[in-house]
DNA sequence: GAGCGAAATACGGCATTGCCGTATATATGA
DNA sequence: TCATATATACGGCAATGCCGTATTTCGCTC
């Protein structure tokens, strides 16, 4: 373990360069940043409770997100994005149950 | 606080009866049960790492789910269901970023 | 069959969220 | 004004998210 950490740093820098040059794929293609839960819900015209019920969230989670007390997990951010952009597809997928 | 707990139990039973009779809506319309992550991923033909990268999960979460070490959150279960049934819609929604 | 690399399994461990419950505030309509 | 629906605020425990790494299994070539 002489210069293993330095090696790792160099490898990391090389990877960043590769990704930026398009020679490699980033670890996570879709990196969901912060989502505006209230805005997304607002577009659906639903109350917090109804929104949670329709899309399988717990009401508590939606509350915490809109109050900015908690940040939605990566999975939740992705789902919220899909709800925002393809709401009918989400409803179709959930209706089957 | 004499019989407040008994009251609550009775109210709960009444609510269950209402829901089963169709007179009331359950707290969560879509209740995503257990999902078979490996099966869903298998249908996509992706490795754990690629699956995670494509849909915004962390590789660690996918690993934990498939090893049945952790159970995916409600949001993740819903997203996995949507991925299974409307994969193109999910890709479309995520491509915009 | 041996050897190799990719993929998956297994697990320790801390930070963070999920989720529940309840009290308070803020509309909105009768 | 009163009542109801909706949203805000927050304490608190259990559970997952996520990272790191060691080990095992799988698929392939030689």
mmCIF file of C-alpha atoms (C1' of nucleotides) in Angstrom:
data_model
loop_
_atom_site.group_PDB
_atom_site.id
_atom_site.type_symbol
_atom_site.label_atom_id
_atom_site.label_comp_id
_atom_site.label_asym_id
_atom_site.label_seq_id
_atom_site.Cartn_x
_atom_site.Cartn_y
_atom_site.Cartn_z
ATOM 1 C CA UNK A 1 0.000 0.000 0.000
ATOM 2 C CA UNK A 2 2.675 2.441 -0.969
ATOM 3 C CA UNK A 3 0.990 4.666 -3.501
ATOM 4 C CA UNK A 4 -2.273 2.821 -3.978
ATOM 5 C CA UNK A 5 -4.317 5.883 -3.125
ATOM 6 C CA UNK A 6 -2.455 8.027 -5.582
ATOM 7 C CA UNK A 7 -3.046 5.343 -8.176
ATOM 8 C CA UNK A 8 -6.720 5.478 -7.444
ATOM 9 C CA UNK A 9 -6.828 9.224 -7.744
ATOM 10 C CA UNK A 10 -5.034 9.050 -11.073
ATOM 11 C CA UNK A 11 -7.361 6.314 -12.246
ATOM 12 C CA UNK A 12 -10.328 8.433 -11.204
ATOM 13 C CA UNK A 13 -9.044 11.422 -13.108
ATOM 14 C CA UNK A 14 -8.471 9.236 -16.148
ATOM 15 C CA UNK A 15 -12.013 7.936 -15.889
ATOM 16 C CA UNK A 16 -13.421 11.434 -15.683
ATOM 17 C CA UNK A 17 -11.454 12.325 -18.782
ATOM 18 C CA UNK A 18 -12.749 9.235 -20.563
ATOM 19 C CA UNK A 19 -16.333 10.037 -19.650
ATOM 20 C CA UNK A 20 -16.030 13.625 -20.753
ATOM 21 C CA UNK A 21 -14.456 12.533 -23.994
ATOM 22 C CA UNK A 22 -17.240 10.044 -24.597
ATOM 23 C CA UNK A 23 -14.870 7.088 -24.362
ATOM 24 C CA UNK A 24 -16.607 5.676 -21.277
ATOM 25 C CA UNK A 25 -20.055 5.666 -19.758
ATOM 26 C CA UNK A 26 -20.648 7.354 -16.406
ATOM 27 C CA UNK A 27 -21.551 5.127 -13.496
ATOM 28 C CA UNK A 28 -25.089 6.414 -13.571
ATOM 29 C CA UNK A 29 -26.446 7.530 -16.914
ATOM 30 C CA UNK A 30 -29.416 9.323 -15.518
ATOM 31 C CA UNK A 31 -28.496 11.398 -12.534
ATOM 32 C CA UNK A 32 -31.747 12.770 -11.152
ATOM 33 C CA UNK A 33 -31.044 16.073 -9.505
ATOM 34 C CA UNK A 34 -33.362 17.909 -7.187
ATOM 35 C CA UNK A 35 -36.998 17.626 -8.160
ATOM 36 C CA UNK A 36 -39.714 20.122 -7.303
ATOM 37 C CA UNK A 37 -42.285 17.802 -5.810
ATOM 38 C CA UNK A 38 -44.846 20.500 -5.245
ATOM 39 C CA UNK A 39 -44.639 21.648 -8.850
ATOM 40 C CA UNK A 40 -44.982 18.113 -10.193
ATOM 41 C CA UNK A 41 -47.932 17.410 -7.922
ATOM 42 C CA UNK A 42 -49.422 20.785 -8.817
ATOM 43 C CA UNK A 43 -49.479 19.829 -12.503
ATOM 44 C CA UNK A 44 -51.534 16.773 -11.606
ATOM 45 C CA UNK A 45 -54.036 18.900 -9.690
ATOM 46 C CA UNK A 46 -54.078 16.444 -6.814
ATOM 47 C CA UNK A 47 -53.858 17.024 -3.079
ATOM 48 C CA UNK A 48 -50.907 15.607 -1.191
ATOM 49 C CA UNK A 49 -53.013 12.706 0.029
ATOM 50 C CA UNK A 50 -54.505 11.970 -3.388
ATOM 51 C CA UNK A 51 -51.150 12.254 -5.112
ATOM 52 C CA UNK A 52 -49.607 9.845 -2.624
ATOM 53 C CA UNK A 53 -52.508 7.432 -2.976
ATOM 54 C CA UNK A 54 -52.487 7.472 -6.756
ATOM 55 C CA UNK A 55 -48.806 6.858 -7.225
ATOM 56 C CA UNK A 56 -47.997 4.614 -4.278
ATOM 57 C CA UNK A 57 -46.154 7.034 -2.049
ATOM 58 C CA UNK A 58 -46.886 7.325 1.611
ATOM 59 C CA UNK A 59 -48.537 10.602 2.527
ATOM 60 C CA UNK A 60 -45.800 11.202 5.075
ATOM 61 C CA UNK A 61 -43.081 11.051 2.442
ATOM 62 C CA UNK A 62 -44.828 13.559 0.188
ATOM 63 C CA UNK A 63 -45.303 15.876 3.165
ATOM 64 C CA UNK A 64 -41.656 15.628 4.153
ATOM 65 C CA UNK A 65 -40.516 16.290 0.582
ATOM 66 C CA UNK A 66 -42.682 19.361 0.102
ATOM 67 C CA UNK A 67 -41.667 20.734 3.475
ATOM 68 C CA UNK A 68 -38.049 20.161 2.468
ATOM 69 C CA UNK A 69 -37.562 18.173 5.603
ATOM 70 C CA UNK A 70 -36.315 15.155 3.673
ATOM 71 C CA UNK A 71 -34.947 14.685 0.204
ATOM 72 C CA UNK A 72 -36.551 11.983 -1.967
ATOM 73 C CA UNK A 73 -34.366 8.974 -2.663
ATOM 74 C CA UNK A 74 -32.893 8.489 -6.100
ATOM 75 C CA UNK A 75 -35.648 5.995 -6.991
ATOM 76 C CA UNK A 76 -38.312 8.440 -5.905
ATOM 77 C CA UNK A 77 -36.721 11.267 -7.877
ATOM 78 C CA UNK A 78 -36.727 9.120 -10.981
ATOM 79 C CA UNK A 79 -40.323 8.066 -10.449
ATOM 80 C CA UNK A 80 -41.388 11.666 -9.884
ATOM 81 C CA UNK A 81 -39.683 12.617 -13.148
ATOM 82 C CA UNK A 82 -41.514 9.872 -14.998
ATOM 83 C CA UNK A 83 -44.792 10.920 -13.397
ATOM 84 C CA UNK A 84 -44.131 14.454 -14.593
ATOM 85 C CA UNK A 85 -43.306 13.522 -18.168
ATOM 86 C CA UNK A 86 -45.274 10.339 -18.802
ATOM 87 C CA UNK A 87 -48.103 10.361 -16.283
ATOM 88 C CA UNK A 88 -50.396 8.222 -18.395
ATOM 89 C CA UNK A 89 -47.782 5.516 -18.781
ATOM 90 C CA UNK A 90 -47.424 5.403 -15.009
ATOM 91 C CA UNK A 91 -51.188 5.169 -14.559
ATOM 92 C CA UNK A 92 -51.373 2.428 -17.159
ATOM 93 C CA UNK A 93 -48.621 0.462 -15.455
ATOM 94 C CA UNK A 94 -50.277 0.766 -12.060
ATOM 95 C CA UNK A 95 -53.779 0.086 -13.280
ATOM 96 C CA UNK A 96 -52.870 -3.494 -14.139
ATOM 97 C CA UNK A 97 -52.773 -4.245 -10.457
ATOM 98 C CA UNK B 1 -58.410 8.663 27.813
ATOM 99 C CA UNK B 2 -60.940 6.215 29.128
ATOM 100 C CA UNK B 3 -61.820 4.098 26.137
ATOM 101 C CA UNK B 4 -60.108 6.100 23.406
ATOM 102 C CA UNK B 5 -58.173 3.070 22.195
ATOM 103 C CA UNK B 6 -61.246 0.946 21.968
ATOM 104 C CA UNK B 7 -62.889 3.733 20.023
ATOM 105 C CA UNK B 8 -59.994 3.731 17.611
ATOM 106 C CA UNK B 9 -60.177 0.004 17.125
ATOM 107 C CA UNK B 10 -63.881 0.219 16.432
ATOM 108 C CA UNK B 11 -63.320 3.092 14.019
ATOM 109 C CA UNK B 12 -60.636 1.078 12.247
ATOM 110 C CA UNK B 13 -62.924 -1.892 11.877
ATOM 111 C CA UNK B 14 -65.637 0.354 10.530
ATOM 112 C CA UNK B 15 -63.201 1.808 8.016
ATOM 113 C CA UNK B 16 -62.133 -1.635 6.863
ATOM 114 C CA UNK B 17 -65.762 -2.522 6.406
ATOM 115 C CA UNK B 18 -66.352 0.681 4.445
ATOM 116 C CA UNK B 19 -63.398 -0.001 2.183
ATOM 117 C CA UNK B 20 -64.414 -3.568 1.546
ATOM 118 C CA UNK B 21 -67.949 -2.473 0.794
ATOM 119 C CA UNK B 22 -66.680 0.132 -1.637
ATOM 120 C CA UNK B 23 -68.007 2.994 0.482
ATOM 121 C CA UNK B 24 -64.533 4.392 1.113
ATOM 122 C CA UNK B 25 -61.182 4.519 -0.655
ATOM 123 C CA UNK B 26 -58.169 2.821 0.869
ATOM 124 C CA UNK B 27 -55.342 5.040 2.045
ATOM 125 C CA UNK B 28 -53.154 3.922 -0.836
ATOM 126 C CA UNK B 29 -54.855 3.008 -4.086
ATOM 127 C CA UNK B 30 -51.873 1.267 -5.548
ATOM 128 C CA UNK B 31 -50.212 -0.935 -3.003
ATOM 129 C CA UNK B 32 -47.115 -2.332 -4.620
ATOM 130 C CA UNK B 33 -46.392 -5.696 -3.111
ATOM 131 C CA UNK B 34 -43.164 -7.558 -3.359
ATOM 132 C CA UNK B 35 -41.452 -7.192 -6.711
ATOM 133 C CA UNK B 36 -39.051 -9.682 -8.235
ATOM 134 C CA UNK B 37 -36.185 -7.385 -9.069
ATOM 135 C CA UNK B 38 -34.094 -10.065 -10.684
ATOM 136 C CA UNK B 39 -36.931 -11.077 -12.982
ATOM 137 C CA UNK B 40 -37.621 -7.495 -14.008
ATOM 138 C CA UNK B 41 -33.954 -6.846 -14.656
ATOM 139 C CA UNK B 42 -33.660 -10.158 -16.488
ATOM 140 C CA UNK B 43 -36.343 -9.068 -18.942
ATOM 141 C CA UNK B 44 -34.234 -6.036 -19.776
ATOM 142 C CA UNK B 45 -31.193 -8.208 -20.404
ATOM 143 C CA UNK B 46 -28.972 -5.857 -18.443
ATOM 144 C CA UNK B 47 -26.365 -6.592 -15.797
ATOM 145 C CA UNK B 48 -26.918 -5.267 -12.294
ATOM 146 C CA UNK B 49 -24.535 -2.397 -12.961
ATOM 147 C CA UNK B 50 -26.055 -1.504 -16.322
ATOM 148 C CA UNK B 51 -29.600 -1.768 -14.992
ATOM 149 C CA UNK B 52 -28.747 0.541 -12.121
ATOM 150 C CA UNK B 53 -27.013 2.987 -14.442
ATOM 151 C CA UNK B 54 -29.848 3.094 -16.935
ATOM 152 C CA UNK B 55 -32.658 3.687 -14.497
ATOM 153 C CA UNK B 56 -30.954 5.812 -11.856
ATOM 154 C CA UNK B 57 -30.584 3.295 -9.066
ATOM 155 C CA UNK B 58 -27.367 2.871 -7.186
ATOM 156 C CA UNK B 59 -25.649 -0.404 -7.905
ATOM 157 C CA UNK B 60 -25.586 -1.133 -4.177
ATOM 158 C CA UNK B 61 -29.365 -0.914 -3.924
ATOM 159 C CA UNK B 62 -29.922 -3.322 -6.802
ATOM 160 C CA UNK B 63 -27.449 -5.733 -5.243
ATOM 161 C CA UNK B 64 -29.150 -5.564 -1.866
ATOM 162 C CA UNK B 65 -32.568 -6.115 -3.429
ATOM 163 C CA UNK B 66 -31.552 -9.140 -5.432
ATOM 164 C CA UNK B 67 -29.752 -10.636 -2.475
ATOM 165 C CA UNK B 68 -32.903 -10.069 -0.431
ATOM 166 C CA UNK B 69 -30.839 -8.212 2.079
ATOM 167 C CA UNK B 70 -33.048 -5.145 1.811
ATOM 168 C CA UNK B 71 -36.537 -4.580 0.516
ATOM 169 C CA UNK B 72 -37.031 -1.788 -2.042
ATOM 170 C CA UNK B 73 -38.959 1.217 -0.784
ATOM 171 C CA UNK B 74 -42.493 1.803 -1.974
ATOM 172 C CA UNK B 75 -41.257 4.351 -4.522
ATOM 173 C CA UNK B 76 -38.708 1.922 -5.863
ATOM 174 C CA UNK B 77 -41.290 -0.863 -6.100
ATOM 175 C CA UNK B 78 -43.552 1.399 -8.108
ATOM 176 C CA UNK B 79 -40.735 2.483 -10.394
ATOM 177 C CA UNK B 80 -39.679 -1.114 -10.931
ATOM 178 C CA UNK B 81 -43.252 -1.957 -11.869
ATOM 179 C CA UNK B 82 -43.357 0.875 -14.372
ATOM 180 C CA UNK B 83 -39.997 -0.186 -15.788
ATOM 181 C CA UNK B 84 -41.394 -3.675 -16.206
ATOM 182 C CA UNK B 85 -44.577 -2.614 -17.947
ATOM 183 C CA UNK B 86 -43.690 0.614 -19.719
ATOM 184 C CA UNK B 87 -39.932 0.529 -20.146
ATOM 185 C CA UNK B 88 -39.935 2.787 -23.193
ATOM 186 C CA UNK B 89 -41.907 5.463 -21.402
ATOM 187 C CA UNK B 90 -39.343 5.431 -18.626
ATOM 188 C CA UNK B 91 -36.491 5.701 -21.093
ATOM 189 C CA UNK B 92 -38.258 8.543 -22.870
ATOM 190 C CA UNK B 93 -38.785 10.402 -19.615
ATOM 191 C CA UNK B 94 -35.172 10.001 -18.599
ATOM 192 C CA UNK B 95 -33.728 10.779 -21.996
ATOM 193 C CA UNK B 96 -34.943 14.357 -21.757
ATOM 194 C CA UNK B 97 -32.275 15.014 -19.191
ATOM 195 C "C1'" DG C 1 -9.715 -29.362 -17.498
ATOM 196 C "C1'" DA C 2 -7.073 -25.165 -16.164
ATOM 197 C "C1'" DG C 3 -7.003 -20.293 -16.119
ATOM 198 C "C1'" DC C 4 -8.996 -15.762 -16.613
ATOM 199 C "C1'" DG C 5 -12.152 -11.848 -16.309
ATOM 200 C "C1'" DA C 6 -16.845 -10.346 -15.687
ATOM 201 C "C1'" DA C 7 -20.656 -10.703 -12.846
ATOM 202 C "C1'" DA C 8 -22.831 -11.730 -8.751
ATOM 203 C "C1'" DT C 9 -22.879 -12.827 -3.707
ATOM 204 C "C1'" DA C 10 -22.048 -11.605 1.013
ATOM 205 C "C1'" DC C 11 -21.642 -8.457 4.703
ATOM 206 C "C1'" DG C 12 -19.840 -4.597 8.083
ATOM 207 C "C1'" DG C 13 -21.237 -0.043 9.122
ATOM 208 C "C1'" DC C 14 -22.791 4.880 9.224
ATOM 209 C "C1'" DA C 15 -25.878 8.467 7.316
ATOM 210 C "C1'" DT C 16 -30.254 9.344 5.764
ATOM 211 C "C1'" DT C 17 -34.906 8.567 4.697
ATOM 212 C "C1'" DG C 18 -39.450 6.155 5.469
ATOM 213 C "C1'" DC C 19 -43.096 6.295 8.137
ATOM 214 C "C1'" DC C 20 -46.158 7.037 12.064
ATOM 215 C "C1'" DG C 21 -48.399 10.105 15.163
ATOM 216 C "C1'" DT C 22 -50.003 14.428 16.639
ATOM 217 C "C1'" DA C 23 -50.420 19.410 17.258
ATOM 218 C "C1'" DT C 24 -50.929 23.719 14.884
ATOM 219 C "C1'" DA C 25 -51.856 26.808 11.048
ATOM 220 C "C1'" DT C 26 -54.195 28.126 6.808
ATOM 221 C "C1'" DA C 27 -57.520 28.191 3.356
ATOM 222 C "C1'" DT C 28 -62.422 27.447 1.529
ATOM 223 C "C1'" DG C 29 -67.177 27.145 1.729
ATOM 224 C "C1'" DA C 30 -71.770 26.864 4.314
ATOM 225 C "C1'" DT D 1 -68.462 32.581 12.422
ATOM 226 C "C1'" DC D 2 -68.086 27.715 12.416
ATOM 227 C "C1'" DA D 3 -66.748 23.592 10.199
ATOM 228 C "C1'" DT D 4 -64.075 20.938 7.156
ATOM 229 C "C1'" DA D 5 -60.295 20.069 4.202
ATOM 230 C "C1'" DT D 6 -55.561 20.860 3.364
ATOM 231 C "C1'" DA D 7 -51.082 21.829 4.505
ATOM 232 C "C1'" DT D 8 -47.216 22.825 7.927
ATOM 233 C "C1'" DA D 9 -44.203 21.390 11.593
ATOM 234 C "C1'" DC D 10 -41.638 18.144 14.198
ATOM 235 C "C1'" DG D 11 -40.316 14.118 17.655
ATOM 236 C "C1'" DG D 12 -38.641 9.611 17.119
ATOM 237 C "C1'" DC D 13 -37.679 4.639 15.902
ATOM 238 C "C1'" DA D 14 -36.968 1.270 12.328
ATOM 239 C "C1'" DA D 15 -35.422 0.457 7.919
ATOM 240 C "C1'" DT D 16 -33.150 1.340 3.699
ATOM 241 C "C1'" DG D 17 -29.484 3.834 0.965
ATOM 242 C "C1'" DC D 18 -25.040 3.657 0.012
ATOM 243 C "C1'" DC D 19 -20.060 2.729 0.283
ATOM 244 C "C1'" DG D 20 -16.296 -0.452 0.462
ATOM 245 C "C1'" DT D 21 -14.282 -4.867 0.018
ATOM 246 C "C1'" DA D 22 -13.653 -9.916 0.136
ATOM 247 C "C1'" DT D 23 -15.317 -14.133 -1.783
ATOM 248 C "C1'" DT D 24 -17.716 -17.000 -5.001
ATOM 249 C "C1'" DT D 25 -19.853 -18.278 -9.348
ATOM 250 C "C1'" DC D 26 -20.382 -17.976 -14.288
ATOM 251 C "C1'" DG D 27 -18.886 -17.898 -19.102
ATOM 252 C "C1'" DC D 28 -15.307 -18.128 -22.106
ATOM 253 C "C1'" DT D 29 -10.825 -19.236 -24.311
ATOM 254 C "C1'" DC D 30 -6.993 -21.948 -24.517
#
